Amino acid sequence: MRAIDNEIGRIFALEALAPYLPPDLHPQALEAVRAISDKRWRARALAALALHLPESEQPAVWLEALDADHAIV
């Protein structure tokens, strides 16, 4: 995903690939999502990824997505 220069393109790629990411790539995917500058798109990408994380990790990522969403003004 890092090879995609366009931030929105990376988000769409993540949304498409999230169901197929092996667990060892989840930390890298989260790192890439957290680097998204636009809060609206970051919230969307976090939500897309959260659906496919282990249940133990999901609550924290959902909260992070909500925080990003609530920060949109």
PDB file of N, CA and C in Angstrom:
ATOM      1  N   MET A   1       0.814  -1.195   0.000  1.00  0.00           N
ATOM      2  CA  MET A   1       0.000   0.000   0.000  1.00  0.00           C
ATOM      3  C   MET A   1       0.856   1.255   0.000  1.00  0.00           C
ATOM      4  N   ARG A   2       2.025   1.171   0.583  1.00  0.00           N
ATOM      5  CA  ARG A   2       2.874   2.363   0.641  1.00  0.00           C
ATOM      6  C   ARG A   2       3.325   2.807  -0.739  1.00  0.00           C
ATOM      7  N   ALA A   3       3.288   1.890  -1.704  1.00  0.00           N
ATOM      8  CA  ALA A   3       3.704   2.233  -3.058  1.00  0.00           C
ATOM      9  C   ALA A   3       2.682   3.128  -3.751  1.00  0.00           C
ATOM     10  N   ILE A   4       1.481   3.206  -3.212  1.00  0.00           N
ATOM     11  CA  ILE A   4       0.434   4.050  -3.795  1.00  0.00           C
ATOM     12  C   ILE A   4       0.626   5.467  -3.268  1.00  0.00           C
ATOM     13  N   ASP A   5       0.933   6.402  -4.172  1.00  0.00           N
ATOM     14  CA  ASP A   5       1.233   7.777  -3.781  1.00  0.00           C
ATOM     15  C   ASP A   5       0.011   8.541  -3.289  1.00  0.00           C
ATOM     16  N   ASN A   6      -1.132   8.259  -3.849  1.00  0.00           N
ATOM     17  CA  ASN A   6      -2.360   8.976  -3.531  1.00  0.00           C
ATOM     18  C   ASN A   6      -2.958   8.423  -2.239  1.00  0.00           C
ATOM     19  N   GLU A   7      -3.171   9.296  -1.257  1.00  0.00           N
ATOM     20  CA  GLU A   7      -3.678   8.863   0.039  1.00  0.00           C
ATOM     21  C   GLU A   7      -5.050   8.192  -0.073  1.00  0.00           C
ATOM     22  N   ILE A   8      -5.937   8.743  -0.863  1.00  0.00           N
ATOM     23  CA  ILE A   8      -7.265   8.152  -1.023  1.00  0.00           C
ATOM     24  C   ILE A   8      -7.159   6.806  -1.735  1.00  0.00           C
ATOM     25  N   GLY A   9      -6.241   6.696  -2.669  1.00  0.00           N
ATOM     26  CA  GLY A   9      -6.003   5.411  -3.329  1.00  0.00           C
ATOM     27  C   GLY A   9      -5.553   4.348  -2.341  1.00  0.00           C
ATOM     28  N   ARG A  10      -4.710   4.746  -1.385  1.00  0.00           N
ATOM     29  CA  ARG A  10      -4.270   3.809  -0.343  1.00  0.00           C
ATOM     30  C   ARG A  10      -5.451   3.361   0.513  1.00  0.00           C
ATOM     31  N   ILE A  11      -6.347   4.296   0.810  1.00  0.00           N
ATOM     32  CA  ILE A  11      -7.516   3.958   1.629  1.00  0.00           C
ATOM     33  C   ILE A  11      -8.394   2.946   0.904  1.00  0.00           C
ATOM     34  N   PHE A  12      -8.665   3.185  -0.365  1.00  0.00           N
ATOM     35  CA  PHE A  12      -9.489   2.244  -1.127  1.00  0.00           C
ATOM     36  C   PHE A  12      -8.805   0.882  -1.240  1.00  0.00           C
ATOM     37  N   ALA A  13      -7.482   0.894  -1.410  1.00  0.00           N
ATOM     38  CA  ALA A  13      -6.744  -0.372  -1.470  1.00  0.00           C
ATOM     39  C   ALA A  13      -6.847  -1.110  -0.142  1.00  0.00           C
ATOM     40  N   LEU A  14      -6.708  -0.384   0.949  1.00  0.00           N
ATOM     41  CA  LEU A  14      -6.814  -1.009   2.269  1.00  0.00           C
ATOM     42  C   LEU A  14      -8.201  -1.609   2.472  1.00  0.00           C
ATOM     43  N   GLU A  15      -9.231  -0.861   2.104  1.00  0.00           N
ATOM     44  CA  GLU A  15     -10.598  -1.370   2.263  1.00  0.00           C
ATOM     45  C   GLU A  15     -10.799  -2.659   1.471  1.00  0.00           C
ATOM     46  N   ALA A  16     -10.214  -2.720   0.287  1.00  0.00           N
ATOM     47  CA  ALA A  16     -10.354  -3.916  -0.544  1.00  0.00           C
ATOM     48  C   ALA A  16      -9.527  -5.081  -0.012  1.00  0.00           C
ATOM     49  N   LEU A  17      -8.356  -4.781   0.538  1.00  0.00           N
ATOM     50  CA  LEU A  17      -7.438  -5.837   0.980  1.00  0.00           C
ATOM     51  C   LEU A  17      -7.638  -6.267   2.425  1.00  0.00           C
ATOM     52  N   ALA A  18      -8.275  -5.447   3.232  1.00  0.00           N
ATOM     53  CA  ALA A  18      -8.397  -5.726   4.671  1.00  0.00           C
ATOM     54  C   ALA A  18      -8.902  -7.136   4.979  1.00  0.00           C
ATOM     55  N   PRO A  19      -9.905  -7.645   4.270  1.00  0.00           N
ATOM     56  CA  PRO A  19     -10.380  -8.991   4.608  1.00  0.00           C
ATOM     57  C   PRO A  19      -9.346 -10.086   4.345  1.00  0.00           C
ATOM     58  N   TYR A  20      -8.346  -9.776   3.532  1.00  0.00           N
ATOM     59  CA  TYR A  20      -7.381 -10.792   3.111  1.00  0.00           C
ATOM     60  C   TYR A  20      -6.003 -10.625   3.748  1.00  0.00           C
ATOM     61  N   LEU A  21      -5.831  -9.583   4.555  1.00  0.00           N
ATOM     62  CA  LEU A  21      -4.526  -9.345   5.169  1.00  0.00           C
ATOM     63  C   LEU A  21      -4.216 -10.414   6.204  1.00  0.00           C
ATOM     64  N   PRO A  22      -3.026 -11.010   6.118  1.00  0.00           N
ATOM     65  CA  PRO A  22      -2.646 -11.950   7.171  1.00  0.00           C
ATOM     66  C   PRO A  22      -2.376 -11.181   8.464  1.00  0.00           C
ATOM     67  N   PRO A  23      -2.591 -11.811   9.593  1.00  0.00           N
ATOM     68  CA  PRO A  23      -2.428 -11.123  10.883  1.00  0.00           C
ATOM     69  C   PRO A  23      -1.071 -10.451  11.074  1.00  0.00           C
ATOM     70  N   ASP A  24      -0.022 -10.993  10.478  1.00  0.00           N
ATOM     71  CA  ASP A  24       1.294 -10.375  10.664  1.00  0.00           C
ATOM     72  C   ASP A  24       1.411  -9.029   9.951  1.00  0.00           C
ATOM     73  N   LEU A  25       0.480  -8.710   9.059  1.00  0.00           N
ATOM     74  CA  LEU A  25       0.491  -7.408   8.377  1.00  0.00           C
ATOM     75  C   LEU A  25      -0.442  -6.388   9.027  1.00  0.00           C
ATOM     76  N   HIS A  26      -1.215  -6.813  10.012  1.00  0.00           N
ATOM     77  CA  HIS A  26      -2.125  -5.876  10.683  1.00  0.00           C
ATOM     78  C   HIS A  26      -1.395  -4.673  11.287  1.00  0.00           C
ATOM     79  N   PRO A  27      -0.263  -4.867  11.979  1.00  0.00           N
ATOM     80  CA  PRO A  27       0.426  -3.689  12.534  1.00  0.00           C
ATOM     81  C   PRO A  27       0.862  -2.694  11.457  1.00  0.00           C
ATOM     82  N   GLN A  28       1.335  -3.200  10.323  1.00  0.00           N
ATOM     83  CA  GLN A  28       1.745  -2.307   9.235  1.00  0.00           C
ATOM     84  C   GLN A  28       0.539  -1.578   8.654  1.00  0.00           C
ATOM     85  N   ALA A  29      -0.573  -2.283   8.527  1.00  0.00           N
ATOM     86  CA  ALA A  29      -1.785  -1.650   8.008  1.00  0.00           C
ATOM     87  C   ALA A  29      -2.264  -0.558   8.960  1.00  0.00           C
ATOM     88  N   LEU A  30      -2.237  -0.839  10.259  1.00  0.00           N
ATOM     89  CA  LEU A  30      -2.631   0.181  11.239  1.00  0.00           C
ATOM     90  C   LEU A  30      -1.708   1.389  11.180  1.00  0.00           C
ATOM     91  N   GLU A  31      -0.428   1.136  11.023  1.00  0.00           N
ATOM     92  CA  GLU A  31       0.541   2.239  10.916  1.00  0.00           C
ATOM     93  C   GLU A  31       0.227   3.106   9.697  1.00  0.00           C
ATOM     94  N   ALA A  32      -0.077   2.459   8.578  1.00  0.00           N
ATOM     95  CA  ALA A  32      -0.402   3.202   7.357  1.00  0.00           C
ATOM     96  C   ALA A  32      -1.683   4.010   7.538  1.00  0.00           C
ATOM     97  N   VAL A  33      -2.666   3.415   8.190  1.00  0.00           N
ATOM     98  CA  VAL A  33      -3.937   4.113   8.414  1.00  0.00           C
ATOM     99  C   VAL A  33      -3.735   5.303   9.343  1.00  0.00           C
ATOM    100  N   ARG A  34      -2.961   5.115  10.377  1.00  0.00           N
ATOM    101  CA  ARG A  34      -2.735   6.203  11.339  1.00  0.00           C
ATOM    102  C   ARG A  34      -1.968   7.366  10.726  1.00  0.00           C
ATOM    103  N   ALA A  35      -1.298   7.131   9.611  1.00  0.00           N
ATOM    104  CA  ALA A  35      -0.552   8.189   8.933  1.00  0.00           C
ATOM    105  C   ALA A  35      -1.436   9.021   8.002  1.00  0.00           C
ATOM    106  N   ILE A  36      -2.682   8.630   7.833  1.00  0.00           N
ATOM    107  CA  ILE A  36      -3.603   9.371   6.960  1.00  0.00           C
ATOM    108  C   ILE A  36      -3.911  10.717   7.609  1.00  0.00           C
ATOM    109  N   SER A  37      -3.677  11.777   6.883  1.00  0.00           N
ATOM    110  CA  SER A  37      -3.806  13.118   7.463  1.00  0.00           C
ATOM    111  C   SER A  37      -5.257  13.584   7.601  1.00  0.00           C
ATOM    112  N   ASP A  38      -6.106  13.217   6.670  1.00  0.00           N
ATOM    113  CA  ASP A  38      -7.507  13.647   6.714  1.00  0.00           C
ATOM    114  C   ASP A  38      -8.279  12.779   7.718  1.00  0.00           C
ATOM    115  N   LYS A  39      -8.838  13.403   8.731  1.00  0.00           N
ATOM    116  CA  LYS A  39      -9.510  12.662   9.812  1.00  0.00           C
ATOM    117  C   LYS A  39     -10.701  11.852   9.314  1.00  0.00           C
ATOM    118  N   ARG A  40     -11.430  12.397   8.361  1.00  0.00           N
ATOM    119  CA  ARG A  40     -12.599  11.686   7.823  1.00  0.00           C
ATOM    120  C   ARG A  40     -12.169  10.379   7.153  1.00  0.00           C
ATOM    121  N   TRP A  41     -11.133  10.455   6.335  1.00  0.00           N
ATOM    122  CA  TRP A  41     -10.645   9.269   5.645  1.00  0.00           C
ATOM    123  C   TRP A  41      -9.965   8.312   6.617  1.00  0.00           C
ATOM    124  N   ARG A  42      -9.269   8.864   7.623  1.00  0.00           N
ATOM    125  CA  ARG A  42      -8.638   8.007   8.631  1.00  0.00           C
ATOM    126  C   ARG A  42      -9.704   7.215   9.383  1.00  0.00           C
ATOM    127  N   ALA A  43     -10.794   7.878   9.769  1.00  0.00           N
ATOM    128  CA  ALA A  43     -11.880   7.191  10.474  1.00  0.00           C
ATOM    129  C   ALA A  43     -12.456   6.071   9.609  1.00  0.00           C
ATOM    130  N   ARG A  44     -12.652   6.362   8.346  1.00  0.00           N
ATOM    131  CA  ARG A  44     -13.199   5.354   7.428  1.00  0.00           C
ATOM    132  C   ARG A  44     -12.257   4.163   7.303  1.00  0.00           C
ATOM    133  N   ALA A  45     -10.964   4.427   7.149  1.00  0.00           N
ATOM    134  CA  ALA A  45      -9.989   3.345   7.001  1.00  0.00           C
ATOM    135  C   ALA A  45      -9.848   2.539   8.288  1.00  0.00           C
ATOM    136  N   LEU A  46      -9.872   3.211   9.428  1.00  0.00           N
ATOM    137  CA  LEU A  46      -9.800   2.496  10.708  1.00  0.00           C
ATOM    138  C   LEU A  46     -11.000   1.566  10.863  1.00  0.00           C
ATOM    139  N   ALA A  47     -12.175   2.045  10.506  1.00  0.00           N
ATOM    140  CA  ALA A  47     -13.379   1.214  10.604  1.00  0.00           C
ATOM    141  C   ALA A  47     -13.287   0.010   9.672  1.00  0.00           C
ATOM    142  N   ALA A  48     -12.789   0.227   8.472  1.00  0.00           N
ATOM    143  CA  ALA A  48     -12.654  -0.879   7.517  1.00  0.00           C
ATOM    144  C   ALA A  48     -11.683  -1.932   8.036  1.00  0.00           C
ATOM    145  N   LEU A  49     -10.603  -1.483   8.629  1.00  0.00           N
ATOM    146  CA  LEU A  49      -9.604  -2.421   9.141  1.00  0.00           C
ATOM    147  C   LEU A  49     -10.083  -3.100  10.419  1.00  0.00           C
ATOM    148  N   ALA A  50     -10.760  -2.364  11.276  1.00  0.00           N
ATOM    149  CA  ALA A  50     -11.210  -2.910  12.564  1.00  0.00           C
ATOM    150  C   ALA A  50     -12.065  -4.157  12.382  1.00  0.00           C
ATOM    151  N   LEU A  51     -12.855  -4.180  11.338  1.00  0.00           N
ATOM    152  CA  LEU A  51     -13.725  -5.332  11.084  1.00  0.00           C
ATOM    153  C   LEU A  51     -12.956  -6.635  10.936  1.00  0.00           C
ATOM    154  N   HIS A  52     -11.685  -6.538  10.573  1.00  0.00           N
ATOM    155  CA  HIS A  52     -10.908  -7.728  10.232  1.00  0.00           C
ATOM    156  C   HIS A  52      -9.763  -7.999  11.206  1.00  0.00           C
ATOM    157  N   LEU A  53      -9.706  -7.243  12.267  1.00  0.00           N
ATOM    158  CA  LEU A  53      -8.689  -7.463  13.294  1.00  0.00           C
ATOM    159  C   LEU A  53      -9.185  -8.508  14.285  1.00  0.00           C
ATOM    160  N   PRO A  54      -8.263  -9.094  15.053  1.00  0.00           N
ATOM    161  CA  PRO A  54      -8.700 -10.002  16.118  1.00  0.00           C
ATOM    162  C   PRO A  54      -9.632  -9.265  17.077  1.00  0.00           C
ATOM    163  N   GLU A  55     -10.578  -9.988  17.634  1.00  0.00           N
ATOM    164  CA  GLU A  55     -11.574  -9.371  18.519  1.00  0.00           C
ATOM    165  C   GLU A  55     -10.937  -8.597  19.665  1.00  0.00           C
ATOM    166  N   SER A  56      -9.800  -9.060  20.148  1.00  0.00           N
ATOM    167  CA  SER A  56      -9.147  -8.382  21.272  1.00  0.00           C
ATOM    168  C   SER A  56      -8.623  -7.001  20.895  1.00  0.00           C
ATOM    169  N   GLU A  57      -8.347  -6.767  19.606  1.00  0.00           N
ATOM    170  CA  GLU A  57      -7.812  -5.485  19.143  1.00  0.00           C
ATOM    171  C   GLU A  57      -8.906  -4.536  18.653  1.00  0.00           C
ATOM    172  N   GLN A  58     -10.059  -5.065  18.344  1.00  0.00           N
ATOM    173  CA  GLN A  58     -11.102  -4.256  17.722  1.00  0.00           C
ATOM    174  C   GLN A  58     -11.581  -3.077  18.562  1.00  0.00           C
ATOM    175  N   PRO A  59     -11.856  -3.245  19.861  1.00  0.00           N
ATOM    176  CA  PRO A  59     -12.393  -2.103  20.618  1.00  0.00           C
ATOM    177  C   PRO A  59     -11.508  -0.861  20.567  1.00  0.00           C
ATOM    178  N   ALA A  60     -10.209  -1.032  20.700  1.00  0.00           N
ATOM    179  CA  ALA A  60      -9.304   0.120  20.681  1.00  0.00           C
ATOM    180  C   ALA A  60      -9.311   0.808  19.319  1.00  0.00           C
ATOM    181  N   VAL A  61      -9.371   0.022  18.255  1.00  0.00           N
ATOM    182  CA  VAL A  61      -9.364   0.605  16.910  1.00  0.00           C
ATOM    183  C   VAL A  61     -10.703   1.276  16.620  1.00  0.00           C
ATOM    184  N   TRP A  62     -11.806   0.685  17.094  1.00  0.00           N
ATOM    185  CA  TRP A  62     -13.109   1.341  16.931  1.00  0.00           C
ATOM    186  C   TRP A  62     -13.128   2.684  17.663  1.00  0.00           C
ATOM    187  N   LEU A  63     -12.575   2.710  18.875  1.00  0.00           N
ATOM    188  CA  LEU A  63     -12.516   3.979  19.617  1.00  0.00           C
ATOM    189  C   LEU A  63     -11.667   5.008  18.888  1.00  0.00           C
ATOM    190  N   GLU A  64     -10.577   4.549  18.319  1.00  0.00           N
ATOM    191  CA  GLU A  64      -9.713   5.453  17.552  1.00  0.00           C
ATOM    192  C   GLU A  64     -10.466   6.008  16.339  1.00  0.00           C
ATOM    193  N   ALA A  65     -11.245   5.161  15.675  1.00  0.00           N
ATOM    194  CA  ALA A  65     -12.046   5.613  14.529  1.00  0.00           C
ATOM    195  C   ALA A  65     -13.084   6.638  14.974  1.00  0.00           C
ATOM    196  N   LEU A  66     -13.728   6.379  16.103  1.00  0.00           N
ATOM    197  CA  LEU A  66     -14.712   7.334  16.622  1.00  0.00           C
ATOM    198  C   LEU A  66     -14.061   8.653  17.013  1.00  0.00           C
ATOM    199  N   ASP A  67     -12.886   8.589  17.618  1.00  0.00           N
ATOM    200  CA  ASP A  67     -12.171   9.816  17.978  1.00  0.00           C
ATOM    201  C   ASP A  67     -11.844  10.636  16.734  1.00  0.00           C
ATOM    202  N   ALA A  68     -11.379   9.960  15.682  1.00  0.00           N
ATOM    203  CA  ALA A  68     -11.065  10.666  14.435  1.00  0.00           C
ATOM    204  C   ALA A  68     -12.335  11.271  13.848  1.00  0.00           C
ATOM    205  N   ASP A  69     -13.424  10.518  13.908  1.00  0.00           N
ATOM    206  CA  ASP A  69     -14.696  11.006  13.378  1.00  0.00           C
ATOM    207  C   ASP A  69     -15.195  12.213  14.168  1.00  0.00           C
ATOM    208  N   HIS A  70     -15.095  12.155  15.474  1.00  0.00           N
ATOM    209  CA  HIS A  70     -15.570  13.266  16.309  1.00  0.00           C
ATOM    210  C   HIS A  70     -14.688  14.506  16.181  1.00  0.00           C
ATOM    211  N   ALA A  71     -13.464  14.318  15.714  1.00  0.00           N
ATOM    212  CA  ALA A  71     -12.559  15.451  15.548  1.00  0.00           C
ATOM    213  C   ALA A  71     -12.833  16.227  14.262  1.00  0.00           C
ATOM    214  N   ILE A  72     -13.702  15.685  13.423  1.00  0.00           N
ATOM    215  CA  ILE A  72     -14.035  16.365  12.164  1.00  0.00           C
ATOM    216  C   ILE A  72     -14.940  17.552  12.477  1.00  0.00           C
ATOM    217  N   VAL A  73     -14.516  18.716  12.047  1.00  0.00           N
ATOM    218  CA  VAL A  73     -15.327  19.924  12.278  1.00  0.00           C
ATOM    219  C   VAL A  73     -15.484  20.705  11.000  1.00  0.00           C
TER     220      VAL A  73
END
